[in-house]
Each structure stands twice: as C-alpha cells, then as structure tokens.
Short mmCIF file of C-alpha atoms in Angstrom, two decimals:
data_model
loop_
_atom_site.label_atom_id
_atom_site.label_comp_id
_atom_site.label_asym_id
_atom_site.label_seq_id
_atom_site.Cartn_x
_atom_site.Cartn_y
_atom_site.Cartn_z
CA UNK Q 272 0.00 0.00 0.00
CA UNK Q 273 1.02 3.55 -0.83
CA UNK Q 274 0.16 6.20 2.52
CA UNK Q 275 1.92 9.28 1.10
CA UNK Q 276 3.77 9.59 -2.40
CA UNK Q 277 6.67 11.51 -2.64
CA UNK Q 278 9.37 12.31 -0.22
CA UNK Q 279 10.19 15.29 1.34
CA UNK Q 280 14.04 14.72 1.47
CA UNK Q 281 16.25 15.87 -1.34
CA UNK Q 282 18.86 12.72 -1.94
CA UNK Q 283 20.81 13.63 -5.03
CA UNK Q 284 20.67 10.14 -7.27
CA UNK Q 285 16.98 9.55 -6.13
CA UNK Q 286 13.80 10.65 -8.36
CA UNK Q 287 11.68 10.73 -5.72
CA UNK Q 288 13.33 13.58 -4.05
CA UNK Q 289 11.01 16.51 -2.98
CA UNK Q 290 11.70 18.69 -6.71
CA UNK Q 291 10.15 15.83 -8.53
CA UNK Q 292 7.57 14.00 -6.72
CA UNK Q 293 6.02 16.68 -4.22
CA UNK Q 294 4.90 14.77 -1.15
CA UNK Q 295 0.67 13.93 -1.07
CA UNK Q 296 -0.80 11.85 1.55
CA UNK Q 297 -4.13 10.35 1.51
CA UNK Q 298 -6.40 10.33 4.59
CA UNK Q 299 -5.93 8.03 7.52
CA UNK Q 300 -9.38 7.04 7.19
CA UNK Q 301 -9.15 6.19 3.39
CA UNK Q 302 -5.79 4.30 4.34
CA UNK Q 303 -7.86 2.30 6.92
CA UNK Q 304 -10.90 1.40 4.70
CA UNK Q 305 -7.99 0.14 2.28
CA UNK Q 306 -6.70 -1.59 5.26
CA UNK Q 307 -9.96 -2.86 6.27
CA UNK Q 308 -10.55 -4.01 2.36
CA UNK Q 309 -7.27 -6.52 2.42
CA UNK Q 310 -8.53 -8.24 5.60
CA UNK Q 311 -11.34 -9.12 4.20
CA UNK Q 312 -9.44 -10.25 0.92
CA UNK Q 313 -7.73 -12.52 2.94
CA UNK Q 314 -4.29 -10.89 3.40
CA UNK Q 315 -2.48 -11.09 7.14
CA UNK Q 316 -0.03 -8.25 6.16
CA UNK Q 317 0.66 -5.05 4.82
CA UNK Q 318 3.97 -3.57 3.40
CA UNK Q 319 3.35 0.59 3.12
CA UNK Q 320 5.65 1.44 0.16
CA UNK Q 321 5.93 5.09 0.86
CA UNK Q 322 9.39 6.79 -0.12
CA UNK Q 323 9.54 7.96 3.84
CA UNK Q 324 6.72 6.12 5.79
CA UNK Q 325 7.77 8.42 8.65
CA UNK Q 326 7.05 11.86 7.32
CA UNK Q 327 3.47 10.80 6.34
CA UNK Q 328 1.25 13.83 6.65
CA UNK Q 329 -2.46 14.56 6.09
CA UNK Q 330 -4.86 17.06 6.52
CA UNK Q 331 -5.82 14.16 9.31
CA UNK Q 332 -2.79 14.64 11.28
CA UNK Q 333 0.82 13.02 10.88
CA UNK Q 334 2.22 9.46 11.30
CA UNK Q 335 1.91 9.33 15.13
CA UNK Q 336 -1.93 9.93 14.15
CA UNK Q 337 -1.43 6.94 11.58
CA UNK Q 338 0.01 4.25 13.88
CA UNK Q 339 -2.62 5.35 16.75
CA UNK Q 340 -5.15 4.72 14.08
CA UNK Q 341 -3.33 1.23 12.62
CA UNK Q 342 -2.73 -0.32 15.68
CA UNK Q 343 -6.63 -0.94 15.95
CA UNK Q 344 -6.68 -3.22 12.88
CA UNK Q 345 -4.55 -6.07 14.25
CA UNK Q 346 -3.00 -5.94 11.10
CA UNK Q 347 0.66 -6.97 10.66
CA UNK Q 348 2.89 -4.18 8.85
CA UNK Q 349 6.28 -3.17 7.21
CA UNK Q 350 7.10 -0.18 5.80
CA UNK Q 351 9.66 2.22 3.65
CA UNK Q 352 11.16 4.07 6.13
CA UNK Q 353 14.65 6.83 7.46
CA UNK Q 354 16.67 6.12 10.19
CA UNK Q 355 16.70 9.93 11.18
CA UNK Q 356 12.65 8.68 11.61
CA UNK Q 357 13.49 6.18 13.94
CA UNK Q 358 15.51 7.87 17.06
CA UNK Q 359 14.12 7.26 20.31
CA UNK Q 360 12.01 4.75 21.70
CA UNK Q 361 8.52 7.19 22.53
CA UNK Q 362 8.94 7.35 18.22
CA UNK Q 363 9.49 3.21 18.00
CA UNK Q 364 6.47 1.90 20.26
CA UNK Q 365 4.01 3.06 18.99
CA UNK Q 366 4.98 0.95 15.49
CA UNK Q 367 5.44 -1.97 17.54
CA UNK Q 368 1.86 -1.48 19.17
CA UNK Q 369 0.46 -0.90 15.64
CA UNK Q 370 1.88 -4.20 14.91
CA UNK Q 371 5.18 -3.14 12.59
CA UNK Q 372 7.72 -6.40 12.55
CA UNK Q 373 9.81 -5.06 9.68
CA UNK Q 374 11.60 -1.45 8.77
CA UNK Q 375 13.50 -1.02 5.43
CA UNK Q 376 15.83 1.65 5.52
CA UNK Q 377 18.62 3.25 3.35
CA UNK Q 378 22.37 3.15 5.25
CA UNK Q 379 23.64 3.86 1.49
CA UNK Q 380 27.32 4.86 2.40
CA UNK Q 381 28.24 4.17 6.32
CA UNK Q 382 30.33 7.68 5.93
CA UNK Q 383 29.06 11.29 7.03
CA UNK Q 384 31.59 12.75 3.87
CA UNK Q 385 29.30 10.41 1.53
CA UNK Q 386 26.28 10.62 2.91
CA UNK Q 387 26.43 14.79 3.16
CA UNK Q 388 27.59 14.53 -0.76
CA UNK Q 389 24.51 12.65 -1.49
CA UNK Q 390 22.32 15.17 0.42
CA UNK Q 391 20.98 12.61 2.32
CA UNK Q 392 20.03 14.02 4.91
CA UNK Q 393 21.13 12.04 7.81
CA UNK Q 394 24.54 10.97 9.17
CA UNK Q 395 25.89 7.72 10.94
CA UNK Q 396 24.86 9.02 13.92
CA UNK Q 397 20.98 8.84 13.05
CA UNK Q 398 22.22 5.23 11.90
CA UNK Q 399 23.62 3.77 15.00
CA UNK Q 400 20.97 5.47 17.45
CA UNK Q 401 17.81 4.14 15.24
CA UNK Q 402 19.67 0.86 14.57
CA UNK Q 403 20.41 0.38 18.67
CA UNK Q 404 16.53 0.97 19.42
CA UNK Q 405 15.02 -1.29 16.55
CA UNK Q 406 16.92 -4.29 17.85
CA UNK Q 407 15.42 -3.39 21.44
CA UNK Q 408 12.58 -3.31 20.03
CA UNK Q 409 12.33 -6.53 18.21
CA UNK Q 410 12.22 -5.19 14.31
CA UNK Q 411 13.84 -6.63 11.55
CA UNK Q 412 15.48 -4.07 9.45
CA UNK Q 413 16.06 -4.40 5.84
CA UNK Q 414 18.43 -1.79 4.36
CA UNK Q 415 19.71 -0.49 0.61
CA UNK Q 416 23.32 0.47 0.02
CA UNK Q 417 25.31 2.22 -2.68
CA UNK Q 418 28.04 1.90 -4.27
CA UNK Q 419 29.95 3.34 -6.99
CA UNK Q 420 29.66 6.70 -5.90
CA UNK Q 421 32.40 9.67 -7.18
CA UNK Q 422 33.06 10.27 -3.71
CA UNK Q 423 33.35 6.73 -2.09
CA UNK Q 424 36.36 5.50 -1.05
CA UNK Q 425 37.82 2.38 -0.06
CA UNK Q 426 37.78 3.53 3.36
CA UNK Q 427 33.75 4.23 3.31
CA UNK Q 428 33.08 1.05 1.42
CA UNK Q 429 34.37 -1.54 3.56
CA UNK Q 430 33.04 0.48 6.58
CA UNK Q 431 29.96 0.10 4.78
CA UNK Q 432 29.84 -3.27 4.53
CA UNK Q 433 31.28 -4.22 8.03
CA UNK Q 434 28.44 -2.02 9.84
CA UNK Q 435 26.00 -4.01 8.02
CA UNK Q 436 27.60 -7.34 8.65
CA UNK Q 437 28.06 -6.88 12.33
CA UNK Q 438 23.80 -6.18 12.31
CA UNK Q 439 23.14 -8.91 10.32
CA UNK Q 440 25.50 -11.31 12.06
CA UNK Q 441 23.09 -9.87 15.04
CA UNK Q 442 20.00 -11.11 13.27
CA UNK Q 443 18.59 -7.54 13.22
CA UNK Q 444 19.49 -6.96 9.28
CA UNK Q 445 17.38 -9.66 7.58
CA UNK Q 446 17.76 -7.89 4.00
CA UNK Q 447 20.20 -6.08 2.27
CA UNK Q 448 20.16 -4.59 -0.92
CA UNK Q 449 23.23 -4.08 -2.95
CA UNK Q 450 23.15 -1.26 -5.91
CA UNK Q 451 25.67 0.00 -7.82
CA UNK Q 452 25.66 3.47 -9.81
CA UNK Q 453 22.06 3.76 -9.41
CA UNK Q 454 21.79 7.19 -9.95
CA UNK Q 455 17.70 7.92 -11.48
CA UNK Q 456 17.30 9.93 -14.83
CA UNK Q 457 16.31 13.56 -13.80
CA UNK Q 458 18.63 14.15 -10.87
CA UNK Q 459 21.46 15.64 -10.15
CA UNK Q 460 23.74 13.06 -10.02
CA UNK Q 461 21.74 11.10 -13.14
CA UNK Q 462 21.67 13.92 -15.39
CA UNK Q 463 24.13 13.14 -18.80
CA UNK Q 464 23.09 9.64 -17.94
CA UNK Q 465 20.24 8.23 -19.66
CA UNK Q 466 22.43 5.89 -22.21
CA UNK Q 467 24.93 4.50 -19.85
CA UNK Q 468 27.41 4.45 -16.85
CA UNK Q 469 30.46 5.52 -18.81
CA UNK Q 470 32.73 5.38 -15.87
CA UNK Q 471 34.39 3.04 -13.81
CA UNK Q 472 33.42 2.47 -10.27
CA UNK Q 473 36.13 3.42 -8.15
CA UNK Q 474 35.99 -0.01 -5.85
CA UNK Q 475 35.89 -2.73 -8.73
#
C-alpha cells in the first residue's frame, strides 16, 4: 500500500526527491478502509511502500496519528522508512503497538563525507541510534546500500559493509540490498546519464 507519495528529502541520485515528486498523503481514514478491504481479501499483512513512511502527513494529522489509528486493525505491517525517523524509543512503540515487525531503511554509504555529498540528509549518527533501538525493540530491518559513488572511497566502502555485517550477524538486518551506480534519470547526479554508466566504479 502507498500512505503518502513523494518524499520530502532531497537525496541527489533519487527521483523521488522533494523537486520531482512533491509529497501527497491520503487520509488516515481512506488508508484504513484500504486496510480494512485486504482483511477481508484474505491478506495477514501489509507492506506501506511510501518513499519515507515516517514523514506521512495529512490534513488528518501526521504518522503518530497513523500508527494510533493502525494499531486498531490487528494488522501486521512493514514499511519504507529513514533512520533519522526512527531515534528514540517514545517514536518506535508506537509501530510496535500498531503491529510493525519489519523497517527497510537506506544506510547507502556508512560515511558522514558520503552521505552529506549525497544530500541525504542524515549521518551515521541517526544510523547507530535508530539501529540500537530497533533491535530493542524486536524489528527486523532491511536496508539499501550504494556503491559506486564519485566520492566513495575504499575507506567508506568496507566500513559500509562491516556495519552491516556486524547487524546482520546480530539477526537484526534480515535484507540487504546491494546497488551500484544507481543514480535515477532527472537528478542531479543522473543527469548526462540516460544511455549508460560511462565510468568506472572506483571499488571494482
């Protein structure tokens, strides 16, 4: 299911960033007659596939609103989701009481020089905090990450990759998702790129 299209962030190789797909939620209670519709199709679960489930926003109120408003449909759920969302545990609960099992979120590059490149809007702090409280909290976490970035290095890459092995080794990490010069049409990093990747990534 789809809660809000859009996102408001501004990621630079994403073309769902704010300039092209302006953020538009629908309203809780159309969300929960959709909700109510795949219960009685049969379904146990829902996956919301919003660009940022966390910065859904209606004229009905916001995703604290949402949950309150979920967690009366005994539902299971997973969503699309930032870890810069997911900081403290008051935020957290209330997923977990609107039944949430599963979070997928983007580390990218495990570096604050990438990650500010990319305009991403979060650094490895926001990483490590969220991470910490979604194990406490029992979610599994699914994450994306990027490579082939101009401004990755060696360095950033295998830190990268060990952060997310340590969480998966855990058991928390359940999914990851591996792309490489994934840079949309339409963005500022994709622009010049529609035909091809003319470049060599710098960790082969």
């Amino acid at each position: 299911m789809i809660a809000m299209r859009g996102c408001p962030y501004t990621c630079d190789f994403c073309s769902e960033r704010s300039e092209l797909a302006y953020p538009n939620g629908r309203s809780i209670d159309n969300i929960l007659e959709e909700v109510e519709l795949r219960k009685q199709q049969g379904f146990k679960a829902i996956f919301f596939d919003d660009s940022t489930f966390g910065a859904y926003r209606s004229k009905q109120g916001n995703v604290q609103d949402l949950l309150q408003a979920l967690s009366g449909t005994r539902m299971k759920f997973g969503s699309l989701n930032r870890f810069n969302h997911l900081q403290t545990s008051r935020v957290i609960q209330p997923y977990v009481d609107a039944g949430f099992a599963y979070l997928y979120c983007a580390i990218e590059q495990f570096d604050d020089s990438a990650l500010r490149q990319m305009s991403k809007g979060q650094q490895k702090v926001h990483i490590e905090r969220s991470m910490g409280q979604l194990n406490q909290h029992g979610l599994k976490v699914g994450v994306s990450l990027l490579h082939g970035l101009p401004f990755e290095t060696e360095e950033s890459s295998k830190a990268t990759l060990d952060y997310t092995q340590r969480w998966a080794n855990n058991g928390t990490i359940v999914l990851v998702s591996e792309s490489v010069l994934s840079y949309h049409p339409g963005t500022p990093m994709g622009r010049g790129k529609y035909l091809d990747f003319n470049r060599t990534p710098p960790n082969i």
